[in-house]
Structures are given as structure tokens and as C-alpha cells.
XYZ file of C-alpha atoms in Angstrom:
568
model
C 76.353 69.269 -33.982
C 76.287 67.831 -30.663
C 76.158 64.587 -29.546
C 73.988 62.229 -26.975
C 72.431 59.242 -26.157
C 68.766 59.708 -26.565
C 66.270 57.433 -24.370
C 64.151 56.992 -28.057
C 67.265 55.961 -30.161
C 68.473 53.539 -27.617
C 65.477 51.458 -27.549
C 65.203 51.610 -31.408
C 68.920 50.303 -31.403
C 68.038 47.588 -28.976
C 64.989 46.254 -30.778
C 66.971 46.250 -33.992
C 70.196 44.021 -32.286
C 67.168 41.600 -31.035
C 65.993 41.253 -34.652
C 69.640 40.244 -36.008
C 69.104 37.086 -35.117
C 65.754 36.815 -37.501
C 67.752 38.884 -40.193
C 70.727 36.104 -40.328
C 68.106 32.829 -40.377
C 66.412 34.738 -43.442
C 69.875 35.610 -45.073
C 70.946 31.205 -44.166
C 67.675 30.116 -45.808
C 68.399 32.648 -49.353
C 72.031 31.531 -49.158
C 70.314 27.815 -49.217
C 67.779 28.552 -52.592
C 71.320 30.178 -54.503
C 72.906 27.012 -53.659
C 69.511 25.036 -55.147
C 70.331 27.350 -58.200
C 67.549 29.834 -57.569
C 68.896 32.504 -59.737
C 65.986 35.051 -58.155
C 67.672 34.670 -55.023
C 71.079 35.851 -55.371
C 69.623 39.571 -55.678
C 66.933 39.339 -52.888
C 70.370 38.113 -50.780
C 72.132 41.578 -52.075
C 69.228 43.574 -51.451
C 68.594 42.177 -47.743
C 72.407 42.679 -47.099
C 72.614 46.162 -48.303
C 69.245 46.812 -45.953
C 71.131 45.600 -43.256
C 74.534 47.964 -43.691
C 72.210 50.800 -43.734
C 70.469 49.787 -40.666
C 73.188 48.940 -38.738
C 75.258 52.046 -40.000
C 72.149 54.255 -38.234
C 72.158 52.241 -34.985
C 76.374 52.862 -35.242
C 76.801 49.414 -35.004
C 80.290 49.857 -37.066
C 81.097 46.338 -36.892
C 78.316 44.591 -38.111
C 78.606 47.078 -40.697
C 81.837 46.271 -41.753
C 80.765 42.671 -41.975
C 77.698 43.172 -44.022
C 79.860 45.141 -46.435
C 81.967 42.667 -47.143
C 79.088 39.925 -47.188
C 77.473 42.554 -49.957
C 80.884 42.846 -51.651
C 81.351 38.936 -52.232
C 77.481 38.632 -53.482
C 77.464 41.381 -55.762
C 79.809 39.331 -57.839
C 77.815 36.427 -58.053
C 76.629 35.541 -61.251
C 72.527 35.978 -61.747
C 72.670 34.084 -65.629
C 73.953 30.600 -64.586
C 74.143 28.646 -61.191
C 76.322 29.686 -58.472
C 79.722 27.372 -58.203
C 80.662 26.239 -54.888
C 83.526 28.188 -54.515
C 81.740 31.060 -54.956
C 79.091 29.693 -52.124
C 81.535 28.723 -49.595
C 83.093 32.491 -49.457
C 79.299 33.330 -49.091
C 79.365 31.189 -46.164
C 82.263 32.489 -44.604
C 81.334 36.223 -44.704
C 78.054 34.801 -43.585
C 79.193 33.110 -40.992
C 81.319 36.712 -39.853
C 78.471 38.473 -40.149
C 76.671 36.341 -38.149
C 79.925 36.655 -35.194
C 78.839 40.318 -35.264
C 75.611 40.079 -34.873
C 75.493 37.807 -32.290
C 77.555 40.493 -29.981
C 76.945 43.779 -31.896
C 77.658 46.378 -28.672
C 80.925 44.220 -27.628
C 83.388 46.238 -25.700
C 86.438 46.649 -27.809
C 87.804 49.372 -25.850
C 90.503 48.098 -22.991
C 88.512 50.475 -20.598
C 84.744 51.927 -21.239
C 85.163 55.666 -20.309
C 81.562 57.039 -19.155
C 82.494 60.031 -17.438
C 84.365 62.133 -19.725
C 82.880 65.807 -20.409
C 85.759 66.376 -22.621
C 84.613 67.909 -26.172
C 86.288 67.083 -29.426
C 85.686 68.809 -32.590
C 85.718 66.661 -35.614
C 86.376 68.590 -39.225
C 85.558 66.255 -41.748
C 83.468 66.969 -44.991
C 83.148 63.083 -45.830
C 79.732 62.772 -43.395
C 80.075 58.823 -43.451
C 84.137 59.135 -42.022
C 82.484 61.722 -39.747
C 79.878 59.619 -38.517
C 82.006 56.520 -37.714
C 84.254 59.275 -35.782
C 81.381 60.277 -33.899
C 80.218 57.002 -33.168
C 83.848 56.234 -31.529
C 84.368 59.122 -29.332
C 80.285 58.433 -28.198
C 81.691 55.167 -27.242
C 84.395 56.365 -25.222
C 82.233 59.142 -23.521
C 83.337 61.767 -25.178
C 81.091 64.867 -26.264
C 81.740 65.504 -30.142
C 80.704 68.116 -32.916
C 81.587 68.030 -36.700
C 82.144 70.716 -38.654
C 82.605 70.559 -42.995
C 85.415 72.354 -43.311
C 87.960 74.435 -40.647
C 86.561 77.782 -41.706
C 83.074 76.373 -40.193
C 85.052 75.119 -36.859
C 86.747 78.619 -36.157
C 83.074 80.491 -36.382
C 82.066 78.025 -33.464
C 84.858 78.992 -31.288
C 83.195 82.584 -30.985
C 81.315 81.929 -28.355
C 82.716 78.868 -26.746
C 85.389 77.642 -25.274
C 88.320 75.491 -27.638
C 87.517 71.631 -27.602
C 89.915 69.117 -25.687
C 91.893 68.160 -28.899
C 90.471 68.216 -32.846
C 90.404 65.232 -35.334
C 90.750 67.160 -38.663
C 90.509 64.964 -41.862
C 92.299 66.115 -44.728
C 93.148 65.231 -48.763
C 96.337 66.033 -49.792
C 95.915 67.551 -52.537
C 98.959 68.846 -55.794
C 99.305 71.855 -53.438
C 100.891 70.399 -50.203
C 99.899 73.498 -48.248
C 96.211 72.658 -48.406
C 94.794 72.533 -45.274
C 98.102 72.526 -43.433
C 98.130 76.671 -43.747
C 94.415 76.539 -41.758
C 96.109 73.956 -39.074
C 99.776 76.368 -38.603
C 97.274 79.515 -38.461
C 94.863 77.939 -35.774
C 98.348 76.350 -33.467
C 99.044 80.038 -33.510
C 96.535 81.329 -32.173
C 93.095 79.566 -30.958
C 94.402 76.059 -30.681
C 97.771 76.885 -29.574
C 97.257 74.606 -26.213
C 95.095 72.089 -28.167
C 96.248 68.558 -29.379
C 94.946 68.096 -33.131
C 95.222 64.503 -34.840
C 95.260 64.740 -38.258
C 94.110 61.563 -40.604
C 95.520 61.703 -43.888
C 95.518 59.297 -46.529
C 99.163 59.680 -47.715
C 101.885 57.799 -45.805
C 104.567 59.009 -46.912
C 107.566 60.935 -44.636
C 106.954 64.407 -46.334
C 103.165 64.337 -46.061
C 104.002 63.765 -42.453
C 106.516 66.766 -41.888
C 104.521 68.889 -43.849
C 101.796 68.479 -40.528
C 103.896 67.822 -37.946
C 105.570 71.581 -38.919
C 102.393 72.992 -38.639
C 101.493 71.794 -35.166
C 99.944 68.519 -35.573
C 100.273 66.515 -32.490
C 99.824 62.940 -33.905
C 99.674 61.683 -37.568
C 97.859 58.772 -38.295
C 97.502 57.151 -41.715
C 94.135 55.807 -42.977
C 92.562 53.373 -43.084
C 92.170 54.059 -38.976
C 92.062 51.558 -35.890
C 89.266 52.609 -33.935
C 91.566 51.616 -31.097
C 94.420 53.322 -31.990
C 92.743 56.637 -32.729
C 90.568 55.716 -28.996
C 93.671 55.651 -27.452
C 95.413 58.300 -29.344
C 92.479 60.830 -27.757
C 92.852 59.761 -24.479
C 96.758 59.826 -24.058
C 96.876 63.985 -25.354
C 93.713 64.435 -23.450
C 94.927 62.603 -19.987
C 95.423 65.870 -18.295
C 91.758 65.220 -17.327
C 91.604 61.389 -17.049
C 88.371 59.555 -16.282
C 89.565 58.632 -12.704
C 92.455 60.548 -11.000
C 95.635 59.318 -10.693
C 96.869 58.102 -7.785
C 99.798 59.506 -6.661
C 102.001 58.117 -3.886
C 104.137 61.041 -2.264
C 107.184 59.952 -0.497
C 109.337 62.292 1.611
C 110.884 63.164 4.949
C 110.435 66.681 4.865
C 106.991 67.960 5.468
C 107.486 71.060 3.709
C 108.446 69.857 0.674
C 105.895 66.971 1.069
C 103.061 69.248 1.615
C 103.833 71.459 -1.726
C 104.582 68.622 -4.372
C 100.752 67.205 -2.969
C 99.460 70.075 -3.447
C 100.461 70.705 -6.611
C 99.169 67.195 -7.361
C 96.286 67.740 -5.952
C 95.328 71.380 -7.704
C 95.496 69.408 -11.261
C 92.875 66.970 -9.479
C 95.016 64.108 -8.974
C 94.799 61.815 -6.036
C 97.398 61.907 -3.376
C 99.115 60.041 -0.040
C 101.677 61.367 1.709
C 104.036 59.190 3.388
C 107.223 60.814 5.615
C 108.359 57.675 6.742
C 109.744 55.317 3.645
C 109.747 51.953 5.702
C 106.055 52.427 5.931
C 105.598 52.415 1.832
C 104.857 48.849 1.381
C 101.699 48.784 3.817
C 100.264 52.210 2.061
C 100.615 50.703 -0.793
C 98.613 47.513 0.413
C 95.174 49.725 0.239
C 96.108 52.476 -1.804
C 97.097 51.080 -5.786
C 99.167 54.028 -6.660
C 99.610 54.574 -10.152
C 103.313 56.908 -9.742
C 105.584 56.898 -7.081
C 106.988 60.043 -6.312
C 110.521 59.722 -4.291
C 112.611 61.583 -2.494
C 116.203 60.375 -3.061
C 117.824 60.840 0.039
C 116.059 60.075 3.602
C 117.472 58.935 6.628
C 115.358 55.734 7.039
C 116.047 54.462 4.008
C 117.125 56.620 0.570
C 115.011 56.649 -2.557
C 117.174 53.984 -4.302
C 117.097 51.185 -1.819
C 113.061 51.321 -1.402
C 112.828 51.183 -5.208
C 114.792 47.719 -5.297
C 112.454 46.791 -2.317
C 109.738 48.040 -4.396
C 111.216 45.811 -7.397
C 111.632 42.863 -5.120
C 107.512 42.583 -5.132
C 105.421 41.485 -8.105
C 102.604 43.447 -7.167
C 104.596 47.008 -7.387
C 107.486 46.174 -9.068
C 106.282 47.955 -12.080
C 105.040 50.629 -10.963
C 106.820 54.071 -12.268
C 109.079 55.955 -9.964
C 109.994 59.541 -10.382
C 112.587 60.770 -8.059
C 112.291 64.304 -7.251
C 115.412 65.441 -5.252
C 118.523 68.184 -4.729
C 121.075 66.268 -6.362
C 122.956 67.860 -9.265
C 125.461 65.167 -9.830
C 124.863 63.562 -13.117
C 126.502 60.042 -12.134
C 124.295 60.085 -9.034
C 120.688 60.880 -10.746
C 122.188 57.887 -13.490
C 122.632 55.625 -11.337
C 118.953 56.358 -9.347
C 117.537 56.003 -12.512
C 119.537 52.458 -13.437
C 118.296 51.003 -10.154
C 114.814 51.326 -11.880
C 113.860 54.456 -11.951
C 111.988 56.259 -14.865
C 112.073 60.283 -14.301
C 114.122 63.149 -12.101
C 113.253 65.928 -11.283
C 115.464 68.942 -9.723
C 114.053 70.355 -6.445
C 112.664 73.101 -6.465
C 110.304 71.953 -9.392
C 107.853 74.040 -11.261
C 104.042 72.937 -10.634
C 103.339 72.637 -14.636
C 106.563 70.504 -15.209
C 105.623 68.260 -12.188
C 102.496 67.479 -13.282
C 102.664 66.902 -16.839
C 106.164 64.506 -15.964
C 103.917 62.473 -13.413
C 100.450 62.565 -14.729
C 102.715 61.100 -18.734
C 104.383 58.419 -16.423
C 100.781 57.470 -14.611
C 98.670 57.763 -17.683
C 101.201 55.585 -19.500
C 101.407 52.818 -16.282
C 97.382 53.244 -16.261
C 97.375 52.422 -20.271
C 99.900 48.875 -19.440
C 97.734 47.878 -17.150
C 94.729 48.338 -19.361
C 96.417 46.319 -22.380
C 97.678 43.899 -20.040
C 94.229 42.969 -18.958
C 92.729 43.144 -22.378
C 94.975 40.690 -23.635
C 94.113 38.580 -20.218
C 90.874 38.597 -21.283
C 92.058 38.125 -25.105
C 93.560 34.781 -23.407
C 91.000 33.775 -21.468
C 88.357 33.742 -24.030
C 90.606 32.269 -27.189
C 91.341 29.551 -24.416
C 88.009 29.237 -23.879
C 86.986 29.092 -27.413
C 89.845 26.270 -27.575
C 88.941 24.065 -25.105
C 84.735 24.589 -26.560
C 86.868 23.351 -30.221
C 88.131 20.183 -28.338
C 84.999 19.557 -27.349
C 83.852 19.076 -30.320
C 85.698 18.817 -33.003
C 89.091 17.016 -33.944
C 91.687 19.384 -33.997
C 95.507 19.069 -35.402
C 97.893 21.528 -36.085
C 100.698 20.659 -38.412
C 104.168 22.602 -39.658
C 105.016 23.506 -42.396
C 106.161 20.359 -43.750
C 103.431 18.261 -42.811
C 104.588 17.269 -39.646
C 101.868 16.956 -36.464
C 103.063 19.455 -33.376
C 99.528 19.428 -31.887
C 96.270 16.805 -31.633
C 93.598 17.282 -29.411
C 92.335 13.852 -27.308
C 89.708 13.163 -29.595
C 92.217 12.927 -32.898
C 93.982 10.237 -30.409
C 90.692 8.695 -29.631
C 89.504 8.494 -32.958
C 92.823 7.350 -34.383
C 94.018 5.062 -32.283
C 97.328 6.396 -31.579
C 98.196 8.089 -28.625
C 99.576 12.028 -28.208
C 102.865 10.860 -27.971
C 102.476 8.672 -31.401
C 101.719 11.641 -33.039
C 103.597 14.440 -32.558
C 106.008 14.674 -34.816
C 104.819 12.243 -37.349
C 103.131 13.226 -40.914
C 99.964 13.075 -41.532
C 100.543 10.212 -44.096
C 100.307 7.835 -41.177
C 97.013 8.035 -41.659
C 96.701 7.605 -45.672
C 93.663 4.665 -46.079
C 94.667 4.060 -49.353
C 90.865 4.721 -50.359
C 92.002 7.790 -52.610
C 94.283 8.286 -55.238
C 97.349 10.069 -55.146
C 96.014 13.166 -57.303
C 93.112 13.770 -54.435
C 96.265 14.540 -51.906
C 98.362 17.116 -54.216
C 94.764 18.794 -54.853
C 95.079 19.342 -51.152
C 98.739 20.246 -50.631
C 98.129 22.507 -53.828
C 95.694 24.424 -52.427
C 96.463 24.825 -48.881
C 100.482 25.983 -50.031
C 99.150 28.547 -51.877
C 96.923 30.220 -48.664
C 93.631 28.717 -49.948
C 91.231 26.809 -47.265
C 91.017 23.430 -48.309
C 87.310 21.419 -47.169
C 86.376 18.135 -48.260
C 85.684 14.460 -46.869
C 88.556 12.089 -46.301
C 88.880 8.809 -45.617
C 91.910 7.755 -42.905
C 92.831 4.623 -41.381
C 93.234 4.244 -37.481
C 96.053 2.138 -35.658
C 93.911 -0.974 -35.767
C 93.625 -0.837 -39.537
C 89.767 0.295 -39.649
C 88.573 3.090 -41.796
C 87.057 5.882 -40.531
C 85.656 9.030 -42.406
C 85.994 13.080 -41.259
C 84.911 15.888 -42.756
C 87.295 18.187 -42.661
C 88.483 21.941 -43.189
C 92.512 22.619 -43.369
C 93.302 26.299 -42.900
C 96.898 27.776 -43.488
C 98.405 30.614 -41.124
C 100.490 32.777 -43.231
C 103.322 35.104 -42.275
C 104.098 38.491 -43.597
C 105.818 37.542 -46.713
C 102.643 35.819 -47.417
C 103.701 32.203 -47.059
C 102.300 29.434 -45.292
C 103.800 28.508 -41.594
C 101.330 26.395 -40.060
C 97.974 24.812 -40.525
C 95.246 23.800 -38.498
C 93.070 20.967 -39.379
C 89.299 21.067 -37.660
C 87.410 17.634 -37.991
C 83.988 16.241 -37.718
C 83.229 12.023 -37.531
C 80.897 11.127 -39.976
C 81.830 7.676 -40.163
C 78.362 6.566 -39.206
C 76.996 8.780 -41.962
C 79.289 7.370 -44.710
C 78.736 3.489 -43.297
C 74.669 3.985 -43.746
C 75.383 5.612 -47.139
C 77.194 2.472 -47.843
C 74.336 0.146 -46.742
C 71.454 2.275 -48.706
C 74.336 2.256 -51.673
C 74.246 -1.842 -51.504
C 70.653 -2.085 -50.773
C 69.525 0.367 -54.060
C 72.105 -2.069 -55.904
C 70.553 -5.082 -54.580
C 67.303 -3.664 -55.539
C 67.993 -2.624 -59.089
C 69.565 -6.109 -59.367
C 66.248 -7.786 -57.804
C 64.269 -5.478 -60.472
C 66.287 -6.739 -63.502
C 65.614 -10.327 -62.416
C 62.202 -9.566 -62.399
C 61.809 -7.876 -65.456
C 63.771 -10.954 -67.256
C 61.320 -13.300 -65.372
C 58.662 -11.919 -66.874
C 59.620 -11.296 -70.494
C 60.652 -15.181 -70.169
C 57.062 -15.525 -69.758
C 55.623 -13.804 -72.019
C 57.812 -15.337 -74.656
C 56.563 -19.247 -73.238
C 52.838 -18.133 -73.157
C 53.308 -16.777 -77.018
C 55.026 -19.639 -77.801
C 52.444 -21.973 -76.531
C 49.735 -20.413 -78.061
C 50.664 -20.586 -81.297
C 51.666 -24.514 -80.760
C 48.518 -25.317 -79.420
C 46.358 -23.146 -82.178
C 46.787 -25.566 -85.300
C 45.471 -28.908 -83.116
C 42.722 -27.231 -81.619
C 41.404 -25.636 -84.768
C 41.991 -29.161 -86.764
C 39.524 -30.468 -83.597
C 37.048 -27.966 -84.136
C 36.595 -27.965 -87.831
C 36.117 -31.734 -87.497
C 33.252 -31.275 -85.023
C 31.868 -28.845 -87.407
C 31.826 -31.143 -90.146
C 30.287 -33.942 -88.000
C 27.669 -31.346 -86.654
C 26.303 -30.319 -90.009
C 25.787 -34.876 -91.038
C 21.822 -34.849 -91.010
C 22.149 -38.221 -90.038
C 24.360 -38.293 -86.695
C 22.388 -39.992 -83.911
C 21.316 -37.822 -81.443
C 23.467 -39.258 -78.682
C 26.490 -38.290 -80.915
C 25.235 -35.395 -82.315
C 25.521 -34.159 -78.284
C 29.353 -35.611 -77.522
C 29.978 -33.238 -80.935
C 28.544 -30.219 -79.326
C 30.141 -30.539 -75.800
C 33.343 -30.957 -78.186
């Protein structure tokens, strides 16, 4: 099944990284209702991650994948009966957050060097479709053409009428019977892939598993689970007869003869080549012409092949690049001590054209591959420093040892502290104890953060002035390989201003409730006065009116009085 990038299934893959963005601000606002203790929402949050690992796993976006798996993985186990714990939501968070790394830069070059030029073909024989897929989705990466066959009696039908692929990635199961599968890769090394590299991915790890294929022709072993890079890189060392670019070759010798037939051997495997008779001129060749080998005749009369190399050596720019001395000399001692002065390969004169190129296109493929790592892990640099200094920008930042002890602040931990960098360093982070917690809310900290666990909460320190200010802060530990704690960084955010106007609403709602129960007792004094008073003044008034009923009713009142008794 071959391989290629179709004009339809790019622009499908495109519109789906542009809607990643719209995919994580739906997961953020579902993660946000579980946290409200929306039960519902826990599985519409499974179901939309699951959606997105299939997606992504069609577009061969293998990271994001990865990440959304392990986002699905923590939410599966979420309980749907009772409310979510916030344990359980901040390792929601985090794989959210992951997820969210990886979709923000799905198509990121993690490859030292993009390859787009390869036509190399490499057969994949894997009957798990979802291994062979991810395989696929590598070598298409790297520029390599790839088909996958199920099993190796499918991949040996194929080979009828076509040529054998540059190398084979066979995936096998060890099974009770160690010969499975190894028989099929011993028959094929002796006969249709006798010249062809085959990496073989195997689940076992142990040293017998690995003799067991290595005796049968394997050319490299590599234990699951696989490094994309590894297996990337694995490809293009056995397959560097036919690099992307040539390799540059820098020919050095003061016979033209023998000049003229090691570059053209050279040159026949495709590599590129400069001669150069005279060795004195060397360093301005190699001014505009970056070889990647030097090869070096040992004895010249301008200057032999062991005194250029320490010139050579002498310069930054080329001291590292390989030198293989080709030359007549049969004294051991002599080639020895060439080779000490910083030399990597000889070669006997004459030299076979097969041996000369495979020795000088190993030594250029392996310079080509330093110089690749070298400049990923520039860039590596360059961006973590980058992603540093955007920290210090914005966040306080300590790092502590083991103990306790500060042995890095960023400015704004001085600024906010009070102290200055040279206060710090070296002091424990006690200095800054407030005294507003107790002593049980610090060994919740120390016993969670000793035992690898990410510790995040609010804390309360006290600057060198004496005044209280609040962070909210996250402590992560760096563990080493026995699985103990060596270092931790502390990342910070102010929110004194935030705790101070909690403070003030905190004292106003008091004031207020006080206000209200002042109130309340105000009035219920009243009401007891007004009842009071009205049952005082009842039994004179009623004595009043009877009385001015009684003088009403004498037939005899004068009129004059009669009206005083009905005003009363």
C-alpha cells in the first residue's frame, strides 16, 4: 500500500489543526461544569476526548494523539455517582493543559533535519494496522515512500515484480517458539534481502531475544515501546548510502593520479567532491566548501597529512571535522600515531572503491548526524531559554535543593520579597514563614512534595520589611532515576491585592451582619414598648369611656354638657 501526500487530505488536515483551538475552549468549559459537580458532564468530556484521538489519529497527528489518550485515560476514571474531588480535577487540568501544548503546534518538527527528497522505499510488515499506521506516518514525515504488508509471506509476493525496498521494519511477537518469525527473516538475508538492512521491533528485551535476531540477519534491534526519533534516525543511518544531500568530500593529495581515482570513486556513489594537490591551500577551500570528510594523504612534500590535521584542529570551525588518511604506509606505529594526532580512519593505498566509500560516506553520515543533534539541542536551548526568560516575566520563580535551601530566584521573588539575590541564595525558605499558618499546613507541603507529588495552594509570606504578602503558588519536584526528589522549582503568582479586597468585603459583610443584628434588636425593643404601652394605657381609657357612657344615657344632662360628653 503506497504512500503520498494527497492535495484533498492535506487541506482536510489543515482545517481540522485550525479547529483545535475551538475543540480545547469546549473541552475548558466541560472541565469547568465537572468541577460545578455536573455529573452529565464528565461523560460528554470522555466522549469529546475520544472524538478527538480518532480525529487526530486520521490526520496522523501522533502527538496530539498521544495527549488525548492520556487526557481520556485520566477521565475515564472519574467517578459519574458523586462529585469530582479536586485531586482528581487538577490531573484533568494538567493533561488538559498537555493536550492543549499539542494542539497549539500539532505539525512541529521533531526531526533534527526534515528530509523531503528521499525516494527511498521501506517496507513495513506489521499485522497490528494501528503500530503500522504510526510507522507510516513517521517515515511520511521523513520523506520516505512506505508500504505495509500483514505478514512476511505477503511482503515476499510483492518483491516479484519489483525491486527490494531500502531497508524493512518487520514487527514481530515472540512467541513459546523462539524461531517464530526469525526462520522467515534468516531465509529472506539469504536470499532476497541479503543487501537489505531490516530493523526488527520486538517487545522482549531481553539478551537472547536479541541474539536470536541478530543471528538471523537483523541489522538493528530495537525494543518497544519505540522513539519515533530513534527509529527516524535508525532508517537513515543504514540507508545513508543514498543521503538526502551528498556528502561533501574534501580530497587531499599531491599526486594527481591517485587524486583523480579516489574522486572518482567518490563521485560514482554520488558524493560531492574537491580536489586539492596542494595541502597549504586546505584552509581557504575549506572557507566556501563545508566538507563533511577529509580525505588525506599522509605524506606530501608541502606539508604531510599529520601536521595539516593539527592545523586543521587548531580552528574551531574544522576542528571536528573527520579525517581519513588514505596512504602507502604499512608501519603499524606510524598509521597509530596519524590516527592519535586526530585522526579517525586509514586506509591502505591501493583501496577498493566499495571499502572507500562505505569507510567515508559512515564517517560523513555520522559528522552530518553531530551536527544535526548539535543544532537541535541549540535550538532545544534557545527556546527553553526563551520559555525561561517569558517565566520571569511573569511569574516568581525559585528553585530550591534538596534540603530546602534557595540556589535560584528570579528578580521579581527579590522584588516582591524585599531581599536581594544575594540574600537569598543559600538561605531556606523559612525566611519567609509569616507566621499566618500553622505548623501542620508546612509538613502537608514537605509531605507531599518529598514523595514526587506537585504541591499548589495559597501561602502567606512575610517580606524584609515585615509586611505580608500572599502568592499562589505551585511547587514541583525533579526526581532522579532512583525516583527521589533532587530539586524543586517553585512558580508564583501575587495575589496580594486579591486577598487584601477579600479582607475588606470579609470586614464589611461582618460589619453588615453586625449593623443587621442591631437593627433587628432595635426593633423587637420596640415592639415590646408599643405592647407594653398599650396595655398600660387600655384600663384608663376604658374607665374614661364607660363614664361618658353613663353620663350620656342621664335624660337630664344639659345640652351644653351633654356635647363636652360626646366630644369625650
Amino acid at each position: 500500500m503506497a504512500s503520498s501526500i494527497q492535495p484533498k487530505l492535506t487541506r482536510l488536515r489543515g482545517e481540522f489543526i485550525a479547529h483545535l483551538p475551538e475543540i480545547y475552549s469546549v473541552m475548558q468549559v466541560t472541565l469547568e461544569e465537572i468541577g460545578q459537580g455536573v455529573q452529565e458532564s464528565v461523560s460528554v468530556l470522555l466522549h469529546a476526548v475520544h472524538d478527538l484521538a480518532l480525529n487526530a489519529q486520521t490526520h496522523q497527528l501522533m502527538d496530539v494523539v498521544d495527549a488525548a489518550r492520556e487526557l481520556e485515560h485520566i477521565v475515564a476514571s472519574l467517578p459519574t455517582d458523586r462529585r469530582v474531588n479536586e485531586s482528581d480535577l487538577k490531573a484533568v487540568r494538567h493533561a488538559l493543559v498537555k493536550l492543549a501544548a499539542q494542539s497549539a503546534d500539532p505539525l512541529h518538527n521533531f526531526l533534527p533535519e526534515q528530509i523531503s527528497s528521499l525516494t527511498e522505499r521501506i517496507s513495513i510488515i506489521d499485522r497490528d494496522e494501528q503500530q503500522a499506521a504510526w510507522l507510516g506516518f513517521l517515515l511520511e514525515r521523513a520523506g520516505y515512500r512506505y508500504e505495509i504488508f500483514q505478514n512476511f509471506a505477503q511482503f515476499s509476493h510483492s518483491l516479484i515484480d519489483q525491486k527490494p525496498p531500502a531497508a524493512v521494519i518487520f514487527d514481530m511477537y515472540f512467541t513459546d517458539d523462539k524461531e517464530a518469525g526469525v526462520r522467515s527473516i534468516a531465509e529472506s538475508k539469504a536470499g532476497i534481502l541479503k543487501f537489505v538492512p531490516i530493523i526488527l521491533l520486538c517487545d522482549r528485551k531481553d539478551i537472547n531475544a536479541k541474539l536470536i535476531a541478530h543471528r538471523a540477519g537483523v541489522a538493528r534491534y530495537l525494543s518497544k515501546p519505540i522513539e519515533h526519533e530513534t527509529l527516524v534516525r535508525v532508517i537513515v543511518e543504514l540507508t545513508a548510502s543514498s543521503p538526502t544531500r551528498p556528502y561533501r568530500v574534501l580530497v587531499v593529495d599531491d599526486s594527481p593520479i591517485e587524486l583523480a581515482v579516489h574522486s572518482n570513486m567518490l563521485r560514482e556513489a554520488g558524493m560531492e567532491v574537491r580536489e586539492v594537490e596542494n595541502p597549504l591551500t586546505v584552509l581557504e577551500v575549506l572557507a566556501e566548501f563545508p566538507a563533511e570528510v577529509v580525505l588525506l594523504d599522509m605524506y606530501m612534500p608541502q606539508c604531510s597529512g599529520p601536521e595539516l590535521v593539527a592545523i586543521l584542529d587548531d580552528d574551531e570551525h574544522y576542528a571536528e571535522i573527520p579525517i581519513v588518511y588514505v596512504s602507502t604506509e604499512e608501519n603499524v606505529s606510524a598509521q597509530l600515531q596519524a590516527l592519535d594526532r586526530g585522526g579517525e580512519h586509514f586506509l591502505m593505498k591501493p583501496v577498493e572503491p566499495m571499502h572507500l566509500v562505505s569507510v567515508v560516506g559512515m564517517h560523513a553520515c555520522h559528522f552530518r548526524r553531530s551536527l544535526e543533534q548539535a543544532e537541535s539541542l541549540r535550538a532545544a536551548r534557545y527556546a527553553q531559554e526563551r520559555q525561561r526568560q517569558a517565566l520571569d516575566e511573569h511569574a516568581i520563580v525559585s528553585v530550591a535543593d534538596v534540603a530546602g535551601n534557595i540556589i535560584y530566584v528570579n528578580q521579581k521573588f527579590s522584588d516582591i520579597s524585599g531581599y536581594s539575590l544575594e540574600e537569598l541564595l543559600g538561605q531556606n525558605h523559612r525566611l519567609l514563614k509569616s507566621g499566618a499558618h500553622p505548623p501542620e499546613f508546612y509538613k502537608n507541603i514537605w509531605d507531599d512534595i518529598s514523595s514526587g507529588k506537585v504541591w499548589s495552594g495559597t501561602i502567606c509570606n512575610r517580606a524584609k520589611n515585615g509586611g505580608l504578602y500572599w502568592v499562589e503558588s505551585s511547587i514541583v519536584p525533579f526526581m532522579d532515576t532512583n525516583g527521589l526528589p533532587y530539586q524543586y522549582i517553585s512558580i508564583r503568582t501575587d495575589i496580594t491585592a486579591l486577598k487584601e479586597s477579600e479582607i475588606v468585603i470579609r470586614e464589611s459583610s461582618i460589619r453588615l451582619a453586625e449593623a443587621k443584628v442591631l437593627a433587628e434588636a432595635a426593633s423587637h425593643a420596640k415592639s415590646e414598648f408599643l405592647a407594653s404601652m398599650s396595655h398600660e394605657l387600655r384600663t384608663p381609657l376604658n374607665a374614661i369611656l364607660g363614664y361618658s357612657q353613663i353620663l350620656d344615657m342621664d335624660p337630664e344632662l344639659p345640652s351644653e354638657t351633654r356635647s363636652h360628653v360626646f366630644e369625650i
